[in-house]
Amino acid sequence: MGSCTELYIDDYPVLSSKSYVDPEVMTLFTESDKNVFTQKVGSRNSLVWGELQDEEECLETAHHYKSSVKNAIERLEVMGYTMAFVKRQFEDSVNERRSFLSDDRPDGMPEYYIEEYNFLNSVTIDDFIAGFKELRFSQVPLSSKAHRINQL
C-alpha cells in the first residue's frame, strides 16, 4: 500500500494527497512535532475515508505531525503568509476568475456564468473564513467519496 498525506485544522481535513508529501505543508512542522505510532486503519478520519469496515482491524504505521495554532501562525508569517498576503491572494484570484468569466465575450456573458459572476462581485475573505468555519462545525466530508461511503 502507498502513502497518503492529510492536513487537518482543529481535526477537520483541509488537504489530502496520495503517494507524496507536499513540501510546503511540511514547512509548518519541525521534527519535534512528529509522532510515529501503529494504528488501526479503521481509526482514520471518516470525513476523509468514510467508514472502512473491511480494513478496520488492519494495522498501519502512522507518522503524525502536530503543532499549536500559535506555532503554525508564526511559521506561516515567517514564510510571508500573513493575513494581508492571504487577503491580496484571495482578491487577486476572485478578480482573475471574474475577468475570465466576462472577458472577450462579443455577445455578453453566458447565462450559466452570471450567478457565479454576481457571487464573485460580493464575496470577501471574511465570507470565505466564515464558510470554512461552517464546514468545520458541520463536519462536512472532505470529498464526495467519504460522503457516499457514509450514505451506504
GROMACS .gro file of C-alpha atoms in nm:
model
  152
    1MET     CA    1   0.000   0.000   0.000
    2GLY     CA    2   0.122   0.352  -0.078
    3SER     CA    3   0.131   0.651   0.148
    4CYS     CA    4  -0.115   0.932   0.197
    5THR     CA    5  -0.090   1.277   0.348
    6GLU     CA    6  -0.365   1.468   0.521
    7LEU     CA    7  -0.363   1.814   0.675
    8TYR     CA    8  -0.614   1.898   0.946
    9ILE     CA    9  -0.707   2.222   1.117
   10ASP     CA   10  -0.874   2.154   1.451
   11ASP     CA   11  -0.930   1.789   1.347
   12TYR     CA   12  -1.101   1.899   1.023
   13PRO     CA   13  -0.941   1.782   0.694
   14VAL     CA   14  -0.835   2.061   0.460
   15LEU     CA   15  -0.588   1.881   0.231
   16SER     CA   16  -0.535   1.524   0.122
   17SER     CA   17  -0.281   1.375  -0.119
   18LYS     CA   18  -0.177   1.027  -0.217
   19SER     CA   19   0.177   0.893  -0.271
   20TYR     CA   20   0.355   1.219  -0.190
   21VAL     CA   21   0.401   1.471   0.088
   22ASP     CA   22   0.354   1.836  -0.006
   23PRO     CA   23   0.685   2.005   0.084
   24GLU     CA   24   0.515   2.339   0.152
   25VAL     CA   25   0.285   2.177   0.407
   26MET     CA   26   0.583   2.019   0.581
   27THR     CA   27   0.739   2.363   0.638
   28LEU     CA   28   0.472   2.411   0.906
   29PHE     CA   29   0.630   2.140   1.119
   30THR     CA   30   0.959   2.054   1.285
   31GLU     CA   31   1.094   1.711   1.369
   32SER     CA   32   0.987   1.764   1.732
   33ASP     CA   33   0.624   1.787   1.610
   34LYS     CA   34   0.646   1.427   1.481
   35ASN     CA   35   0.484   1.126   1.646
   36VAL     CA   36   0.519   0.777   1.490
   37PHE     CA   37   0.283   0.501   1.604
   38THR     CA   38   0.083   0.200   1.491
   39GLN     CA   39  -0.290   0.248   1.443
   40LYS     CA   40  -0.583   0.053   1.307
   41VAL     CA   41  -0.679   0.154   0.954
   42GLY     CA   42  -1.037   0.186   1.080
   43SER     CA   43  -0.931   0.472   1.309
   44ARG     CA   44  -0.865   0.704   1.014
   45ASN     CA   45  -1.076   1.018   0.993
   46SER     CA   46  -1.414   0.921   0.848
   47LEU     CA   47  -1.458   1.269   0.697
   48VAL     CA   48  -1.179   1.175   0.455
   49TRP     CA   49  -1.205   0.797   0.435
   50GLY     CA   50  -1.566   0.721   0.512
   51GLU     CA   51  -1.629   0.406   0.712
   52LEU     CA   52  -1.364   0.139   0.645
   53GLN     CA   53  -1.525  -0.178   0.780
   54ASP     CA   54  -1.333  -0.421   0.557
   55GLU     CA   55  -0.992  -0.293   0.669
   56GLU     CA   56  -1.095  -0.181   1.016
   57GLU     CA   57  -0.865  -0.419   1.207
   58CYS     CA   58  -0.562  -0.391   0.974
   59LEU     CA   59  -0.266  -0.209   1.125
   60GLU     CA   60  -0.055   0.065   0.969
   61THR     CA   61   0.231   0.286   1.075
   62ALA     CA   62   0.122   0.647   1.109
   63HIS     CA   63   0.351   0.949   1.108
   64HIS     CA   64   0.163   1.238   1.267
   65TYR     CA   65   0.289   1.593   1.293
   66LYS     CA   66   0.105   1.821   1.531
   67SER     CA   67   0.164   2.188   1.603
   68SER     CA   68  -0.009   2.456   1.805
   69VAL     CA   69  -0.202   2.730   1.627
   70LYS     CA   70   0.045   2.984   1.766
   71ASN     CA   71   0.346   2.799   1.620
   72ALA     CA   72   0.175   2.740   1.286
   73ILE     CA   73   0.083   3.108   1.252
   74GLU     CA   74   0.437   3.214   1.341
   75ARG     CA   75   0.584   2.974   1.083
   76LEU     CA   76   0.339   3.089   0.816
   77GLU     CA   77   0.417   3.454   0.883
   78VAL     CA   78   0.792   3.391   0.863
   79MET     CA   79   0.731   3.246   0.516
   80GLY     CA   80   0.531   3.555   0.419
   81TYR     CA   81   0.183   3.408   0.456
   82THR     CA   82   0.037   3.692   0.662
   83MET     CA   83  -0.335   3.771   0.667
   84ALA     CA   84  -0.263   4.074   0.446
   85PHE     CA   85  -0.091   3.846   0.191
   86VAL     CA   86  -0.374   3.591   0.202
   87LYS     CA   87  -0.632   3.866   0.155
   88ARG     CA   88  -0.446   4.000  -0.151
   89GLN     CA   89  -0.415   3.649  -0.297
   90PHE     CA   90  -0.785   3.587  -0.240
   91GLU     CA   91  -0.883   3.915  -0.404
   92ASP     CA   92  -0.644   3.852  -0.697
   93SER     CA   93  -0.795   3.505  -0.751
   94VAL     CA   94  -1.150   3.641  -0.738
   95ASN     CA   95  -1.062   3.920  -0.982
   96GLU     CA   96  -0.889   3.675  -1.217
   97ARG     CA   97  -1.193   3.447  -1.223
   98ARG     CA   98  -1.432   3.741  -1.275
   99SER     CA   99  -1.215   3.859  -1.563
  100PHE     CA  100  -1.218   3.511  -1.716
  101LEU     CA  101  -1.597   3.490  -1.690
  102SER     CA  102  -1.655   3.823  -1.860
  103ASP     CA  103  -1.352   3.856  -2.088
  104ASP     CA  104  -1.383   3.891  -2.464
  105ARG     CA  105  -1.740   3.773  -2.495
  106PRO     CA  106  -1.881   3.952  -2.802
  107ASP     CA  107  -2.239   3.861  -2.723
  108GLY     CA  108  -2.214   3.912  -2.347
  109MET     CA  109  -2.170   3.665  -2.067
  110PRO     CA  110  -2.331   3.321  -2.098
  111GLU     CA  111  -2.628   3.275  -1.867
  112TYR     CA  112  -2.461   2.998  -1.666
  113TYR     CA  113  -2.176   3.234  -1.564
  114ILE     CA  114  -2.396   3.519  -1.441
  115GLU     CA  115  -2.472   3.370  -1.097
  116GLU     CA  116  -2.105   3.292  -1.032
  117TYR     CA  117  -2.000   3.637  -1.157
  118ASN     CA  118  -2.254   3.808  -0.927
  119PHE     CA  119  -2.135   3.597  -0.634
  120LEU     CA  120  -1.773   3.693  -0.703
  121ASN     CA  121  -1.870   4.061  -0.704
  122SER     CA  122  -1.978   4.038  -0.341
  123VAL     CA  123  -1.762   3.766  -0.178
  124THR     CA  124  -1.487   3.864   0.067
  125ILE     CA  125  -1.212   3.682   0.254
  126ASP     CA  126  -1.429   3.712   0.565
  127ASP     CA  127  -1.706   3.524   0.381
  128PHE     CA  128  -1.455   3.253   0.289
  129ILE     CA  129  -1.338   3.219   0.650
  130ALA     CA  130  -1.697   3.207   0.775
  131GLY     CA  131  -1.771   2.939   0.514
  132PHE     CA  132  -1.475   2.731   0.630
  133LYS     CA  133  -1.593   2.760   0.990
  134GLU     CA  134  -1.940   2.644   0.887
  135LEU     CA  135  -1.792   2.342   0.705
  136ARG     CA  136  -1.575   2.263   1.006
  137PHE     CA  137  -1.852   2.281   1.264
  138SER     CA  138  -2.098   2.094   1.039
  139GLN     CA  139  -1.839   1.817   0.981
  140VAL     CA  140  -1.893   1.820   0.603
  141PRO     CA  141  -1.684   1.538   0.445
  142LEU     CA  142  -1.370   1.639   0.256
  143SER     CA  143  -1.484   1.455  -0.055
  144SER     CA  144  -1.798   1.314  -0.202
  145LYS     CA  145  -1.633   0.968  -0.179
  146ALA     CA  146  -1.640   0.978   0.201
  147HIS     CA  147  -1.994   1.114   0.190
  148ARG     CA  148  -2.109   0.837  -0.047
  149ILE     CA  149  -1.949   0.567   0.169
  150ASN     CA  150  -2.122   0.705   0.478
  151GLN     CA  151  -2.458   0.706   0.298
  152LEU     CA  152  -2.444   0.330   0.215
   0.00000   0.00000   0.00000
